[in-house]
C-alpha cells in the first residue's frame, strides 16, 4: 500500500490512535512533573518527503530530541522533540518536582539522563496506549537515544524513513504543553511507523 | 550563512562561477559536490538513501547515492567540465541517535549513505579530495566557486573548511 492510497477514513483512524496515545503520554508527564499538562489536537497529514526537514521551522534551529524504537506488532519510531530551551525547562520542572531543585548546577550528563527518562516515559506511555488499542501485548521499546542538534538534521532522519517506501511522508504529531502561566514549555511527539507497519495498525483497527 | 543556491533534500543543483551552493541541517543525508576548477563549474546533491530500487523510477535522482553520482557527473560535463579534472567533496552521513541494543538497523543509514557515495565515486573514477562524514552531529555545508572549499558547520563546534 502506498501512502497516496490512504483515505480520509484511514487518516481519521490514525488521528484517533494518536489522540489516545498522546492523552496517555500527557497523563504520565503530568504525574512525573506534578503539574498539569495539556495536549493539542493531533496533526495527521501527508506531505512530500522533500518538505519534511523545513516544515516545522528553520533547519538550523537548535532542538533536543529523544528517540526510541517500538518493536513487536506495530514496529515504529517515536520521537519527542522540543526547542532546546523548552527541553531544559522541562528538565528543570522534573528536578523541581522530584528533588526540590531546578538542577541547573548538575552536570550536563545528569540533565541529559533526566531528559532521556522524560522522553522514555512519554513515548512508552504513548505506545502502551496504542498497544492496548490494537490488543497487542508484545510491544517493547528500545533504550532512548538523545540528540541536541539542528532541527533539519533530526527531521531528515524522519524523511529518510519514509523515503524508503516512496515520495510521501505521513506526519503524525501532537503537542504536549505545561499548563502554567508565564511559561511556554512544550514538546512534540512524532510517530514514524516502520515501512509496512501502518498497514498492520489499520488492519488491527478494522479499517483496512 | 551568506546567500547562495539552496540544495534541498534529494535536489541536484549546478552553479557556474561565481556561485555558492548551500545545504542546511544535514543529518544522515550527504551533501556531495562535484567540481571542475578549470571549467569553473560545481554541482551539489543532497543524498537521502544509499541505493535506488531498480524496479522503481524516482522523480529525483539526487535522492539515492547510486543515481546522484551519475546525475551530477552528467550535469557538470554538460556545463563544460572535463571528466579527468573532476573532484569530489562530501559531508554528512551522521547517526543522529545512538541507541544501544536497538534492532532498528535504519539508525545507521548515514554510514551506509557515506559508504555507498564513496563506492559510486570510485567506480566512476572520481577523486574524493575531501570528506567529513560519520559521527553523531548534524551539519550545514556551503561550497563556493571562489575557493572550492566545502565549509562544514556544526552546532557547538563551529566551522571547518575541507
Short mmCIF file of C-alpha atoms in Angstrom, two decimals:
data_model
loop_
_atom_site.label_atom_id
_atom_site.label_comp_id
_atom_site.label_asym_id
_atom_site.label_seq_id
_atom_site.Cartn_x
_atom_site.Cartn_y
_atom_site.Cartn_z
CA UNK A 1 0.00 0.00 0.00
CA UNK A 2 1.35 3.41 -0.97
CA UNK A 3 0.67 6.44 1.16
CA UNK A 4 -1.32 8.09 -1.61
CA UNK A 5 -3.81 5.22 -1.26
CA UNK A 6 -4.68 6.38 2.26
CA UNK A 7 -8.25 7.63 2.54
CA UNK A 8 -9.72 10.19 4.98
CA UNK A 9 -11.06 7.22 6.96
CA UNK A 10 -7.55 5.83 7.39
CA UNK A 11 -6.21 9.21 8.44
CA UNK A 12 -9.06 9.62 10.95
CA UNK A 13 -8.28 6.23 12.45
CA UNK A 14 -4.61 7.19 12.78
CA UNK A 15 -5.60 10.54 14.33
CA UNK A 16 -7.68 8.70 16.91
CA UNK A 17 -4.77 6.41 17.75
CA UNK A 18 -2.51 9.42 18.22
CA UNK A 19 -5.12 11.17 20.32
CA UNK A 20 -5.34 8.26 22.73
CA UNK A 21 -1.59 7.71 22.75
CA UNK A 22 -0.88 11.37 23.44
CA UNK A 23 -3.55 11.52 26.15
CA UNK A 24 -1.83 8.70 27.94
CA UNK A 25 1.55 10.39 27.47
CA UNK A 26 0.20 13.70 28.83
CA UNK A 27 -1.08 11.97 31.97
CA UNK A 28 2.27 10.27 32.54
CA UNK A 29 4.18 13.52 32.02
CA UNK A 30 1.85 15.34 34.37
CA UNK A 31 2.41 12.75 37.11
CA UNK A 32 6.15 12.94 36.56
CA UNK A 33 6.26 16.74 36.83
CA UNK A 34 3.49 17.19 39.37
CA UNK A 35 1.93 19.78 37.07
CA UNK A 36 -0.99 19.84 34.68
CA UNK A 37 -0.12 19.06 31.06
CA UNK A 38 -2.39 19.91 28.16
CA UNK A 39 -2.30 18.28 24.77
CA UNK A 40 -3.05 19.76 21.38
CA UNK A 41 -5.17 18.38 18.57
CA UNK A 42 -3.10 15.78 16.71
CA UNK A 43 -1.87 16.67 13.24
CA UNK A 44 -2.01 13.86 10.72
CA UNK A 45 -1.12 14.80 7.20
CA UNK A 46 0.53 13.53 4.08
CA UNK A 47 3.34 15.71 2.76
CA UNK A 48 6.14 15.33 0.25
CA UNK A 49 9.22 13.76 1.90
CA UNK A 50 11.28 16.60 0.43
CA UNK A 51 9.41 19.17 2.54
CA UNK A 52 9.73 17.42 5.89
CA UNK A 53 13.01 18.91 7.06
CA UNK A 54 11.84 22.52 6.69
CA UNK A 55 8.27 22.01 7.76
CA UNK A 56 8.50 22.87 11.45
CA UNK A 57 10.98 25.72 11.31
CA UNK A 58 14.41 26.81 10.10
CA UNK A 59 16.64 23.71 9.64
CA UNK A 60 19.38 25.18 11.81
CA UNK A 61 17.17 25.78 14.87
CA UNK A 62 18.62 24.18 17.99
CA UNK A 63 16.42 21.37 19.30
CA UNK A 64 16.56 18.46 21.72
CA UNK A 65 15.09 15.11 20.71
CA UNK A 66 14.57 11.78 22.42
CA UNK A 67 14.20 8.75 20.20
CA UNK A 68 13.01 5.22 20.82
CA UNK A 69 12.08 2.35 18.58
CA UNK A 70 8.96 0.37 19.39
CA UNK A 71 9.14 -3.29 18.47
CA UNK A 72 6.53 -6.01 18.18
CA UNK A 73 3.15 -5.99 16.44
CA UNK A 74 3.44 -2.35 15.41
CA UNK A 75 7.12 -1.51 14.83
CA UNK A 76 7.60 2.24 14.80
CA UNK A 77 9.95 5.08 15.59
CA UNK A 78 8.90 7.57 18.24
CA UNK A 79 10.48 10.97 18.69
CA UNK A 80 9.88 13.58 21.37
CA UNK A 81 11.19 16.85 20.01
CA UNK A 82 11.46 20.28 21.62
CA UNK A 83 13.27 23.59 21.34
CA UNK A 84 16.46 23.26 23.33
CA UNK A 85 15.19 25.90 25.74
CA UNK A 86 11.88 24.10 26.30
CA UNK A 87 13.74 20.84 26.90
CA UNK A 88 15.85 22.48 29.60
CA UNK A 89 12.67 23.97 31.09
CA UNK A 90 11.08 20.56 31.24
CA UNK A 91 14.16 19.07 32.88
CA UNK A 92 14.04 21.90 35.45
CA UNK A 93 10.39 21.12 36.13
CA UNK A 94 11.20 17.47 36.66
CA UNK A 95 14.02 18.20 39.11
CA UNK A 96 11.85 20.74 40.95
CA UNK A 97 9.02 18.26 41.27
CA UNK A 98 11.20 15.33 42.31
CA UNK A 99 14.13 16.88 44.18
CA UNK A 100 13.13 20.43 45.02
CA UNK A 101 15.92 21.95 42.93
CA UNK A 102 15.97 23.01 39.29
CA UNK A 103 19.17 21.04 38.89
CA UNK A 104 20.93 23.80 36.92
CA UNK A 105 24.13 23.08 38.87
CA UNK A 106 24.07 19.42 37.90
CA UNK A 107 26.46 18.17 35.23
CA UNK A 108 25.07 18.05 31.67
CA UNK A 109 25.18 14.24 31.65
CA UNK A 110 22.81 14.13 34.58
CA UNK A 111 20.41 16.59 32.97
CA UNK A 112 20.57 14.58 29.76
CA UNK A 113 19.80 11.45 31.66
CA UNK A 114 16.74 13.18 33.12
CA UNK A 115 15.68 14.31 29.66
CA UNK A 116 16.07 10.82 28.32
CA UNK A 117 13.91 9.50 31.17
CA UNK A 118 11.23 12.11 30.46
CA UNK A 119 11.24 11.09 26.81
CA UNK A 120 11.16 7.44 27.75
CA UNK A 121 8.10 7.88 29.97
CA UNK A 122 6.25 10.00 27.41
CA UNK A 123 6.99 7.70 24.49
CA UNK A 124 6.42 4.41 26.30
CA UNK A 125 3.08 5.69 27.67
CA UNK A 126 2.12 6.69 24.16
CA UNK A 127 3.00 3.31 22.75
CA UNK A 128 1.34 1.42 25.60
CA UNK A 129 -1.96 3.09 24.82
CA UNK A 130 -1.59 2.26 21.12
CA UNK A 131 -0.70 -1.28 22.00
CA UNK A 132 -3.79 -1.69 24.20
CA UNK A 133 -5.95 -0.29 21.41
CA UNK A 134 -4.85 -2.92 18.97
CA UNK A 135 -4.99 -5.70 21.54
CA UNK A 136 -1.28 -6.39 21.38
CA UNK A 137 0.81 -7.43 24.33
CA UNK A 138 4.13 -7.63 22.64
CA UNK A 139 5.23 -4.04 22.10
CA UNK A 140 8.54 -3.20 23.73
CA UNK A 141 10.65 -0.10 23.26
CA UNK A 142 14.38 0.38 22.88
CA UNK A 143 16.62 2.31 25.26
CA UNK A 144 16.10 6.01 24.45
CA UNK A 145 18.68 7.97 22.46
CA UNK A 146 19.10 11.73 22.97
CA UNK A 147 20.29 14.32 20.45
CA UNK A 148 20.86 18.05 20.83
CA UNK A 149 21.16 19.28 17.31
CA UNK A 150 19.76 21.02 14.24
CA UNK A 151 16.03 20.61 13.65
CA UNK A 152 16.66 19.85 9.97
CA UNK A 153 19.10 17.06 10.78
CA UNK A 154 16.61 15.35 13.11
CA UNK A 155 13.75 15.67 10.63
CA UNK A 156 15.93 14.39 7.82
CA UNK A 157 16.06 11.13 9.68
CA UNK A 158 12.25 11.08 9.68
CA UNK A 159 12.13 11.92 5.96
CA UNK A 160 14.63 9.17 5.14
CA UNK A 161 12.48 6.53 6.82
CA UNK A 162 9.52 7.46 4.61
CA UNK A 163 11.81 7.85 1.58
CA UNK A 164 12.42 4.11 1.67
CA UNK A 165 8.85 3.44 0.61
CA UNK A 166 8.11 6.35 -1.70
CA UNK A 167 7.69 10.08 -2.09
CA UNK A 168 5.23 10.84 0.70
CA UNK A 169 5.59 11.14 4.45
CA UNK A 170 2.74 10.67 6.88
CA UNK A 171 3.46 13.29 9.51
CA UNK A 172 1.83 12.44 12.78
CA UNK A 173 2.47 14.73 15.69
CA UNK A 174 0.89 16.16 18.83
CA UNK A 175 1.92 18.92 21.17
CA UNK A 176 2.19 18.46 24.93
CA UNK A 177 2.42 21.66 26.95
CA UNK A 178 2.90 22.52 30.60
CA UNK A 179 -0.23 24.31 31.73
CA UNK A 180 1.10 27.16 33.83
CA UNK A 181 1.18 30.92 33.50
CA UNK A 182 4.16 32.73 32.09
CA UNK A 183 5.77 29.70 30.52
CA UNK A 184 5.74 28.19 27.11
CA UNK A 185 7.27 24.81 27.78
CA UNK A 186 6.12 22.36 25.17
CA UNK A 187 7.24 19.41 23.14
CA UNK A 188 6.02 17.37 20.22
CA UNK A 189 5.56 13.64 19.86
CA UNK A 190 6.14 12.31 16.36
CA UNK A 191 5.18 8.78 15.43
CA UNK A 192 7.01 7.35 12.42
CA UNK A 193 5.97 3.79 11.58
CA UNK A 194 8.49 1.43 10.06
CA UNK A 195 7.78 0.74 6.38
CA UNK A 196 4.73 -1.55 6.20
CA UNK A 197 3.71 -1.09 9.83
CA UNK A 198 0.81 1.30 9.27
CA UNK A 199 -1.00 -1.38 7.31
CA UNK A 200 -0.75 -3.64 10.35
CA UNK A 201 -2.12 -0.89 12.59
CA UNK A 202 -5.02 -0.10 10.26
CA UNK A 203 -5.95 -3.71 9.79
CA UNK A 204 -5.89 -4.30 13.58
CA UNK A 205 -8.23 -1.32 13.90
CA UNK A 206 -10.50 -2.91 11.34
CA UNK A 207 -10.34 -0.12 8.77
CA UNK A 208 -8.22 -1.86 6.17
CA UNK B 1 25.27 31.89 6.13
CA UNK B 2 25.58 34.06 3.05
CA UNK B 3 23.27 33.92 0.10
CA UNK B 4 23.64 31.11 -2.37
CA UNK B 5 21.71 28.36 -4.11
CA UNK B 6 19.93 26.13 -1.61
CA UNK B 7 20.05 22.42 -2.23
CA UNK B 8 17.02 20.77 -0.61
CA UNK B 9 16.55 17.08 0.14
CA UNK B 10 17.11 14.94 -2.96
CA UNK B 11 17.89 18.02 -5.10
CA UNK B 12 20.77 18.38 -7.55
CA UNK B 13 21.86 21.96 -8.29
CA UNK B 14 24.53 23.30 -10.65
CA UNK B 15 26.34 26.64 -10.40
CA UNK B 16 28.88 28.38 -12.61
CA UNK B 17 31.50 30.71 -11.17
CA UNK B 18 30.78 32.89 -9.24
CA UNK B 19 28.36 30.71 -7.35
CA UNK B 20 27.64 29.22 -3.97
CA UNK B 21 25.82 26.02 -3.02
CA UNK B 22 24.26 25.60 0.42
CA UNK B 23 22.64 22.71 2.23
CA UNK B 24 21.35 23.21 5.77
CA UNK B 25 20.86 20.71 8.57
CA UNK B 26 22.29 17.55 7.04
CA UNK B 27 21.81 14.60 9.38
CA UNK B 28 22.03 11.14 7.88
CA UNK B 29 21.98 12.72 4.40
CA UNK B 30 25.10 13.51 2.38
CA UNK B 31 25.99 16.80 0.75
CA UNK B 32 28.10 15.80 -2.25
CA UNK B 33 29.87 18.32 -4.52
CA UNK B 34 31.48 17.60 -7.87
CA UNK B 35 33.51 20.40 -9.43
CA UNK B 36 35.99 21.36 -12.13
CA UNK B 37 38.16 24.34 -11.17
CA UNK B 38 39.32 24.95 -14.75
CA UNK B 39 35.85 24.95 -16.27
CA UNK B 40 34.65 26.78 -13.16
CA UNK B 41 31.52 24.73 -12.51
CA UNK B 42 30.21 22.86 -9.49
CA UNK B 43 27.12 20.83 -8.65
CA UNK B 44 25.75 19.58 -5.35
CA UNK B 45 23.42 16.70 -4.49
CA UNK B 46 21.59 16.18 -1.18
CA UNK B 47 21.55 12.38 -0.94
CA UNK B 48 18.99 10.71 1.34
CA UNK B 49 19.44 6.96 0.84
CA UNK B 50 22.18 4.59 -0.32
CA UNK B 51 20.51 2.65 -3.10
CA UNK B 52 17.65 3.18 -5.51
CA UNK B 53 15.18 0.41 -6.11
CA UNK B 54 15.85 -0.85 -9.59
CA UNK B 55 12.19 -1.66 -10.15
CA UNK B 56 11.03 1.83 -9.34
CA UNK B 57 11.57 5.17 -11.06
CA UNK B 58 12.49 8.06 -8.86
CA UNK B 59 11.45 11.57 -9.88
CA UNK B 60 14.53 12.91 -8.11
CA UNK B 61 17.84 11.21 -8.91
CA UNK B 62 19.54 13.21 -6.15
CA UNK B 63 17.69 11.05 -3.62
CA UNK B 64 19.98 7.99 -3.85
CA UNK B 65 23.78 7.69 -3.87
CA UNK B 66 23.76 5.38 -6.90
CA UNK B 67 21.64 7.75 -9.02
CA UNK B 68 23.02 11.05 -7.67
CA UNK B 69 26.63 10.40 -8.68
CA UNK B 70 25.96 9.77 -12.41
CA UNK B 71 23.46 12.65 -12.47
CA UNK B 72 25.97 15.12 -11.04
CA UNK B 73 28.64 13.92 -13.49
CA UNK B 74 26.23 14.46 -16.35
CA UNK B 75 25.34 17.95 -15.15
CA UNK B 76 28.90 19.23 -14.79
CA UNK B 77 30.07 17.66 -18.06
CA UNK B 78 27.20 19.34 -19.91
CA UNK B 79 28.27 22.63 -18.32
CA UNK B 80 31.78 22.28 -19.76
CA UNK B 81 33.67 20.23 -17.18
CA UNK B 82 36.14 17.50 -18.23
CA UNK B 83 35.82 14.10 -16.63
CA UNK B 84 39.51 13.72 -15.75
CA UNK B 85 39.54 17.08 -13.95
CA UNK B 86 36.54 16.35 -11.75
CA UNK B 87 36.99 16.34 -8.00
CA UNK B 88 34.52 15.50 -5.24
CA UNK B 89 33.97 16.62 -1.67
CA UNK B 90 31.31 15.46 0.72
CA UNK B 91 29.96 15.84 4.26
CA UNK B 92 27.12 14.41 6.34
CA UNK B 93 26.09 10.82 6.94
CA UNK B 94 25.87 11.03 10.70
CA UNK B 95 23.93 8.82 13.06
CA UNK B 96 21.77 11.29 14.95
CA UNK B 97 20.63 8.87 17.65
CA UNK B 98 22.76 6.33 19.40
CA UNK B 99 20.52 3.61 20.77
CA UNK B 100 22.32 0.67 22.33
CA UNK B 101 20.83 -2.71 21.56
CA UNK B 102 18.19 -1.44 19.13
CA UNK B 103 17.22 -3.79 16.36
CA UNK B 104 16.43 -0.90 14.06
CA UNK B 105 19.32 -1.03 11.58
CA UNK B 106 17.94 2.05 9.95
CA UNK B 107 19.59 4.23 12.58
CA UNK B 108 22.87 3.63 10.77
CA UNK B 109 21.60 4.83 7.38
CA UNK B 110 24.07 7.74 7.49
CA UNK B 111 27.05 5.40 7.48
CA UNK B 112 25.61 3.44 4.57
CA UNK B 113 24.95 6.68 2.69
CA UNK B 114 28.61 7.68 3.07
CA UNK B 115 29.93 4.25 2.06
CA UNK B 116 27.69 3.98 -0.96
CA UNK B 117 28.51 7.51 -2.16
CA UNK B 118 32.22 6.77 -1.87
CA UNK B 119 31.80 3.49 -3.74
CA UNK B 120 29.91 5.13 -6.58
CA UNK B 121 32.51 7.91 -6.90
CA UNK B 122 35.25 5.31 -7.01
CA UNK B 123 33.62 3.24 -9.71
CA UNK B 124 33.04 6.40 -11.75
CA UNK B 125 36.76 7.18 -11.39
CA UNK B 126 36.27 10.44 -9.49
CA UNK B 127 38.73 11.54 -6.88
CA UNK B 128 37.28 12.26 -3.44
CA UNK B 129 39.57 15.04 -2.22
CA UNK B 130 37.73 15.99 0.98
CA UNK B 131 35.32 14.27 3.26
CA UNK B 132 33.74 14.83 6.67
CA UNK B 133 31.26 12.07 7.38
CA UNK B 134 30.01 9.98 10.29
CA UNK B 135 29.79 10.92 13.94
CA UNK B 136 26.55 11.96 15.58
CA UNK B 137 26.25 15.66 14.80
CA UNK B 138 24.17 17.41 12.17
CA UNK B 139 26.00 19.59 9.65
CA UNK B 140 25.33 22.55 7.39
CA UNK B 141 27.54 22.88 4.34
CA UNK B 142 28.38 25.59 1.84
CA UNK B 143 30.61 25.41 -1.20
CA UNK B 144 31.84 28.47 -3.06
CA UNK B 145 33.44 28.57 -6.51
CA UNK B 146 35.69 31.39 -5.18
CA UNK B 147 37.93 28.97 -3.30
CA UNK B 148 36.44 25.47 -4.00
CA UNK B 149 36.29 24.85 -0.25
CA UNK B 150 33.44 22.98 1.39
CA UNK B 151 32.72 24.77 4.65
CA UNK B 152 31.14 22.46 7.21
CA UNK B 153 29.27 23.93 10.18
CA UNK B 154 28.10 22.01 13.25
CA UNK B 155 26.21 23.33 16.27
CA UNK B 156 28.58 23.68 19.18
CA UNK B 157 31.90 23.04 17.46
CA UNK B 158 31.80 25.73 14.79
CA UNK B 159 33.08 25.77 11.20
CA UNK B 160 35.83 23.99 9.33
CA UNK B 161 36.81 24.01 5.67
CA UNK B 162 37.61 20.88 3.69
#
